[in-house]
Amino acid sequence: MKTKEWAYSKYGGLHVLKLESDFPLPEMKENQLLIKVIDAAVNPIDNKRRLGWFKLNDPPLSIIRGYDVSGVVVKVVSEVKEFKEGDEPIKYGSLSEYAVADAKLFALKPRNLDSLQAAVIPVGLETAYLELEQLGFLRRNRCSFLVVLLAKYWYRASKVAATASPGKLDLIRSLGADLAIDYTKENFEDELEKFDVVFDGVGQGGKAMKLLKEGGKPVIDAKSPFPFDKANEALAYLDTNRAIGKIVVNPIP
C-alpha cells in the first residue's frame, strides 16, 4: 500500500522536505494498527529532527515524519484487542495520509473533542508528564500534596478537591483542599461537581476524566489549520517561535 506524505531523505532546512504522492507504507507487524490520518499537528522536535539534532539515534531517513495525529482505525492485526476498525485513536502518527504504528502508542480520542482538537494533545501532554515525573511530581503520595499546594496558593484555584486515604484527609485539608474525598469509601468519579483541571497522579486517568467540565478545549494557534499540501509552511511558521498554541495540519487527503 502506498500513501501521500511529507518526508525527507537528507538532513537540512525546509528545502529537504518533499511532498511524496506514492510513498510505500511498511508491512504491518504484530500489535500494530493502520490509521487513516484525519488531522495532524507539528512540534518543535519535527524541525530539530530534520536538522539532524538526533541523527545518532534516528531511524532511516526515508521514512514519514511527524508525531501528533488524530484518525480512524482502518485495519488491525489479530493480536490487537484494544482497538477495532472504526475506532478514533490519537497519539503517534505522521504528516501522511495513512500511518502504521504499534497499538500501544495510541489512545482513544476523548469524546468531547473533535479530531482537530484531539490532534494537538499527544506530544505536548506526554512532554509535560515526563517533565513532572523527572521533577518528582508523579511519585505516589508526594505528588498530590504538592499539586494541592500549587493549585490553591500559586494558581489561586477557587476550589480544590483531592482524594486521600482516611489517615491523610486532615493533612490534605491543611494543605488547602476544600473538598477531601476518602477514596476507600467514595467513588470520586461520581462527584456531581465538575472541575476545570483534573490531575491524576496514581493512574486513574479514565475515572478522573469524568470530573472534567464539558467545553474544555486545547489551545490551537489562530493561523491553523494549514492545508496538507502546505505542511512545510506550517513548519516554517513553527520556526518563527511566534505561534500561540499548537499548529495543526488539516485536512489530510
Short mmCIF file of C-alpha atoms in Angstrom, two decimals:
data_model
loop_
_atom_site.label_atom_id
_atom_site.label_comp_id
_atom_site.label_asym_id
_atom_site.label_seq_id
_atom_site.Cartn_x
_atom_site.Cartn_y
_atom_site.Cartn_z
CA MET A 1 0.00 0.00 0.00
CA LYS A 2 1.20 3.50 -0.83
CA THR A 3 0.38 6.83 0.77
CA LYS A 4 0.74 10.56 0.18
CA GLU A 5 3.13 12.02 2.74
CA TRP A 6 5.80 14.58 3.67
CA ALA A 7 9.31 13.09 4.01
CA TYR A 8 12.98 13.86 3.53
CA SER A 9 15.98 11.77 2.54
CA LYS A 10 18.71 14.03 3.94
CA TYR A 11 19.11 16.44 6.82
CA GLY A 12 18.79 20.15 6.27
CA GLY A 13 16.44 23.12 6.11
CA LEU A 14 12.85 23.12 4.94
CA HIS A 15 14.01 22.67 1.34
CA VAL A 16 14.77 18.97 2.01
CA LEU A 17 11.13 18.29 2.97
CA LYS A 18 9.19 16.96 -0.01
CA LEU A 19 5.57 16.00 -0.60
CA GLU A 20 5.59 12.45 -1.96
CA SER A 21 2.49 11.04 -3.67
CA ASP A 22 3.32 7.32 -3.67
CA PHE A 23 5.37 6.61 -0.55
CA PRO A 24 5.28 2.88 0.37
CA LEU A 25 3.86 2.07 3.81
CA PRO A 26 5.73 -0.57 5.84
CA GLU A 27 4.17 -4.00 6.20
CA MET A 28 2.04 -4.32 9.33
CA LYS A 29 3.60 -6.36 12.15
CA GLU A 30 2.26 -7.89 15.34
CA ASN A 31 0.34 -5.49 17.60
CA GLN A 32 0.12 -2.72 15.01
CA LEU A 33 -2.66 -0.53 13.62
CA LEU A 34 -3.23 1.04 10.23
CA ILE A 35 -4.62 4.55 10.74
CA LYS A 36 -6.31 6.87 8.26
CA VAL A 37 -4.96 10.21 9.44
CA ILE A 38 -7.61 12.93 9.72
CA ASP A 39 -5.65 15.72 11.42
CA ALA A 40 -2.01 16.18 12.38
CA ALA A 41 -0.07 18.73 14.43
CA VAL A 42 3.55 19.83 14.20
CA ASN A 43 6.03 20.23 17.06
CA PRO A 44 9.47 21.82 17.55
CA ILE A 45 11.02 18.34 17.55
CA ASP A 46 9.92 17.93 13.91
CA ASN A 47 12.22 20.75 12.80
CA LYS A 48 15.05 19.75 15.13
CA ARG A 49 14.97 16.18 13.87
CA ARG A 50 15.02 17.36 10.25
CA LEU A 51 18.09 19.49 11.06
CA GLY A 52 19.90 16.40 12.35
CA TRP A 53 19.89 17.07 16.08
CA PHE A 54 19.11 13.41 16.78
CA LYS A 55 20.89 11.75 13.86
CA LEU A 56 22.81 9.30 16.06
CA ASN A 57 19.56 7.68 17.21
CA ASP A 58 17.37 8.34 14.19
CA PRO A 59 15.72 5.59 12.13
CA PRO A 60 16.44 5.53 8.38
CA LEU A 61 15.84 8.91 6.76
CA SER A 62 13.47 7.64 4.10
CA ILE A 63 10.52 7.45 6.48
CA ILE A 64 7.46 9.61 7.06
CA ARG A 65 7.97 12.37 9.61
CA GLY A 66 5.70 13.72 12.33
CA TYR A 67 4.16 12.73 15.66
CA ASP A 68 0.76 14.12 16.63
CA VAL A 69 -2.28 12.73 14.82
CA SER A 70 -5.95 12.02 15.20
CA GLY A 71 -7.52 9.49 12.86
CA VAL A 72 -9.60 6.39 12.28
CA VAL A 73 -8.51 2.74 12.51
CA VAL A 74 -8.90 1.04 9.14
CA LYS A 75 -7.08 -2.21 9.91
CA VAL A 76 -5.84 -4.13 12.95
CA VAL A 77 -3.76 -7.26 13.22
CA SER A 78 -5.32 -10.19 15.06
CA GLU A 79 -3.18 -9.74 18.19
CA VAL A 80 -4.58 -6.26 18.89
CA LYS A 81 -7.54 -6.37 21.28
CA GLU A 82 -7.68 -2.75 22.47
CA PHE A 83 -8.86 -1.31 19.13
CA LYS A 84 -11.19 -2.25 16.31
CA GLU A 85 -11.87 -0.86 12.85
CA GLY A 86 -13.70 2.45 13.06
CA ASP A 87 -12.19 3.48 16.42
CA GLU A 88 -10.81 7.03 16.59
CA PRO A 89 -7.33 6.96 18.15
CA ILE A 90 -4.82 9.71 18.88
CA LYS A 91 -1.10 9.64 19.52
CA TYR A 92 1.85 8.97 17.24
CA GLY A 93 1.40 9.21 13.52
CA SER A 94 2.77 11.49 10.84
CA LEU A 95 2.28 14.05 8.12
CA SER A 96 0.83 11.33 5.96
CA GLU A 97 -2.45 10.11 4.51
CA TYR A 98 -2.02 6.80 6.38
CA ALA A 99 0.21 5.65 9.24
CA VAL A 100 1.29 2.27 10.65
CA ALA A 101 2.40 2.08 14.29
CA ASP A 102 2.28 -0.09 17.41
CA ALA A 103 -1.13 -0.14 19.11
CA LYS A 104 0.49 0.70 22.46
CA LEU A 105 1.34 4.16 21.09
CA PHE A 106 -2.33 5.08 20.70
CA ALA A 107 -5.21 6.06 22.95
CA LEU A 108 -8.89 6.57 22.11
CA LYS A 109 -9.83 10.14 21.27
CA PRO A 110 -11.72 11.92 24.10
CA ARG A 111 -15.40 12.09 23.15
CA ASN A 112 -15.72 15.77 23.98
CA LEU A 113 -13.06 16.78 21.42
CA ASP A 114 -13.29 16.83 17.66
CA SER A 115 -10.47 15.38 15.55
CA LEU A 116 -8.66 18.69 15.04
CA GLN A 117 -8.66 19.48 18.76
CA ALA A 118 -7.52 15.98 19.67
CA ALA A 119 -4.58 16.07 17.25
CA VAL A 120 -2.80 18.74 19.30
CA ILE A 121 -2.73 16.74 22.54
CA PRO A 122 -0.26 13.76 22.41
CA VAL A 123 3.28 15.18 22.32
CA GLY A 124 2.53 18.22 24.48
CA LEU A 125 0.76 16.13 27.11
CA GLU A 126 3.48 13.49 27.20
CA THR A 127 6.21 16.14 27.41
CA ALA A 128 4.51 17.79 30.39
CA TYR A 129 4.01 14.41 32.07
CA LEU A 130 7.66 13.42 31.67
CA GLU A 131 8.87 16.78 32.97
CA LEU A 132 6.68 16.45 36.07
CA GLU A 133 7.92 12.89 36.53
CA GLN A 134 11.56 13.97 36.33
CA LEU A 135 10.90 16.69 38.90
CA GLY A 136 9.44 14.10 41.24
CA PHE A 137 5.83 15.33 41.00
CA LEU A 138 4.50 11.97 39.89
CA ARG A 139 5.71 9.93 42.81
CA ARG A 140 2.82 8.48 44.71
CA ASN A 141 1.80 10.22 47.95
CA ARG A 142 4.19 13.15 47.44
CA CYS A 143 2.59 14.10 44.14
CA SER A 144 -0.89 15.01 45.34
CA PHE A 145 0.38 17.04 48.26
CA LEU A 146 2.48 19.27 46.01
CA VAL A 147 -0.32 19.65 43.47
CA VAL A 148 -2.80 20.71 46.17
CA LEU A 149 -0.40 23.39 47.40
CA LEU A 150 0.33 24.70 43.90
CA ALA A 151 -3.31 24.71 42.82
CA LYS A 152 -4.55 26.55 45.91
CA TYR A 153 -1.79 29.01 46.72
CA TRP A 154 0.15 29.50 43.50
CA TYR A 155 -2.59 29.27 40.87
CA ARG A 156 -5.27 30.63 43.25
CA ALA A 157 -7.87 27.99 42.36
CA SER A 158 -11.27 28.87 43.80
CA LYS A 159 -11.91 25.26 44.78
CA VAL A 160 -9.55 22.30 45.09
CA ALA A 161 -10.73 18.71 45.63
CA ALA A 162 -8.34 15.88 46.43
CA THR A 163 -8.57 12.18 47.25
CA ALA A 164 -6.70 10.51 50.10
CA SER A 165 -6.82 7.58 52.48
CA PRO A 166 -8.63 8.15 55.83
CA GLY A 167 -5.43 8.91 57.71
CA LYS A 168 -4.42 11.70 55.31
CA LEU A 169 -7.70 13.58 54.92
CA ASP A 170 -6.82 16.16 57.59
CA LEU A 171 -3.41 16.64 56.00
CA ILE A 172 -4.74 17.49 52.54
CA ARG A 173 -7.29 19.83 54.13
CA SER A 174 -4.45 21.62 55.93
CA LEU A 175 -2.61 21.95 52.62
CA GLY A 176 -5.57 23.75 51.03
CA ALA A 177 -8.02 21.14 49.77
CA ASP A 178 -11.57 22.48 50.01
CA LEU A 179 -13.04 19.04 49.42
CA ALA A 180 -11.26 15.99 50.85
CA ILE A 181 -12.56 12.69 49.46
CA ASP A 182 -11.96 9.37 51.19
CA TYR A 183 -11.31 7.08 48.22
CA THR A 184 -11.80 3.98 50.37
CA LYS A 185 -15.46 4.91 50.94
CA GLU A 186 -16.43 7.14 47.99
CA ASN A 187 -16.16 6.85 44.22
CA PHE A 188 -14.61 10.21 43.48
CA GLU A 189 -15.66 9.99 39.83
CA ASP A 190 -19.29 10.17 40.97
CA GLU A 191 -18.78 13.65 42.42
CA LEU A 192 -21.57 15.82 40.99
CA GLU A 193 -19.42 18.93 40.64
CA LYS A 194 -17.13 19.22 37.61
CA PHE A 195 -13.72 20.87 37.53
CA ASP A 196 -11.68 22.95 35.07
CA VAL A 197 -8.49 20.95 35.65
CA VAL A 198 -8.06 17.33 36.74
CA PHE A 199 -4.66 15.93 37.78
CA ASP A 200 -4.16 12.16 38.03
CA GLY A 201 -1.07 11.03 39.93
CA VAL A 202 -1.95 7.38 40.53
CA GLY A 203 -3.02 6.00 37.14
CA GLN A 204 -6.79 6.60 37.44
CA GLY A 205 -7.00 8.84 34.36
CA GLY A 206 -10.13 7.20 32.96
CA LYS A 207 -12.06 7.92 36.15
CA ALA A 208 -10.54 11.36 36.59
CA MET A 209 -11.70 12.47 33.13
CA LYS A 210 -15.31 12.06 34.30
CA LEU A 211 -14.78 15.05 36.60
CA LEU A 212 -13.64 17.37 33.82
CA LYS A 213 -16.03 20.11 32.76
CA GLU A 214 -17.56 19.98 29.30
CA GLY A 215 -16.23 22.55 26.88
CA GLY A 216 -12.58 22.47 27.86
CA LYS A 217 -10.51 22.68 24.67
CA PRO A 218 -6.82 22.67 23.75
CA VAL A 219 -5.27 25.93 22.55
CA ILE A 220 -4.83 25.98 18.76
CA ASP A 221 -2.93 28.76 17.00
CA ALA A 222 -5.12 31.25 15.13
CA LYS A 223 -3.31 30.58 11.83
CA SER A 224 -4.25 26.90 11.98
CA PRO A 225 -5.20 24.75 10.27
CA PHE A 226 -2.70 24.69 7.40
CA PRO A 227 -3.66 22.68 4.29
CA PHE A 228 -1.85 19.35 3.95
CA ASP A 229 -0.04 20.43 0.78
CA LYS A 230 1.38 23.40 2.74
CA ALA A 231 2.65 21.48 5.75
CA ASN A 232 6.10 22.91 5.02
CA GLU A 233 4.63 26.38 5.65
CA ALA A 234 3.27 25.14 8.99
CA LEU A 235 6.78 24.02 9.94
CA ALA A 236 8.24 27.34 8.75
CA TYR A 237 5.74 29.20 10.93
CA LEU A 238 6.69 26.95 13.85
CA ASP A 239 10.30 28.05 13.36
CA THR A 240 9.37 31.71 13.92
CA ASN A 241 8.57 30.94 17.59
CA ARG A 242 5.54 33.21 17.30
CA ALA A 243 2.82 30.57 17.42
CA ILE A 244 0.33 30.92 20.25
CA GLY A 245 -0.98 27.38 20.67
CA LYS A 246 -0.45 24.23 18.63
CA ILE A 247 -0.17 24.32 14.84
CA VAL A 248 -2.47 21.92 13.02
CA VAL A 249 -2.40 20.45 9.51
CA ASN A 250 -5.87 19.70 8.15
CA PRO A 251 -7.48 18.14 6.28
CA ILE A 252 -5.37 15.14 5.38
CA PRO A 253 -6.44 13.91 1.88
#
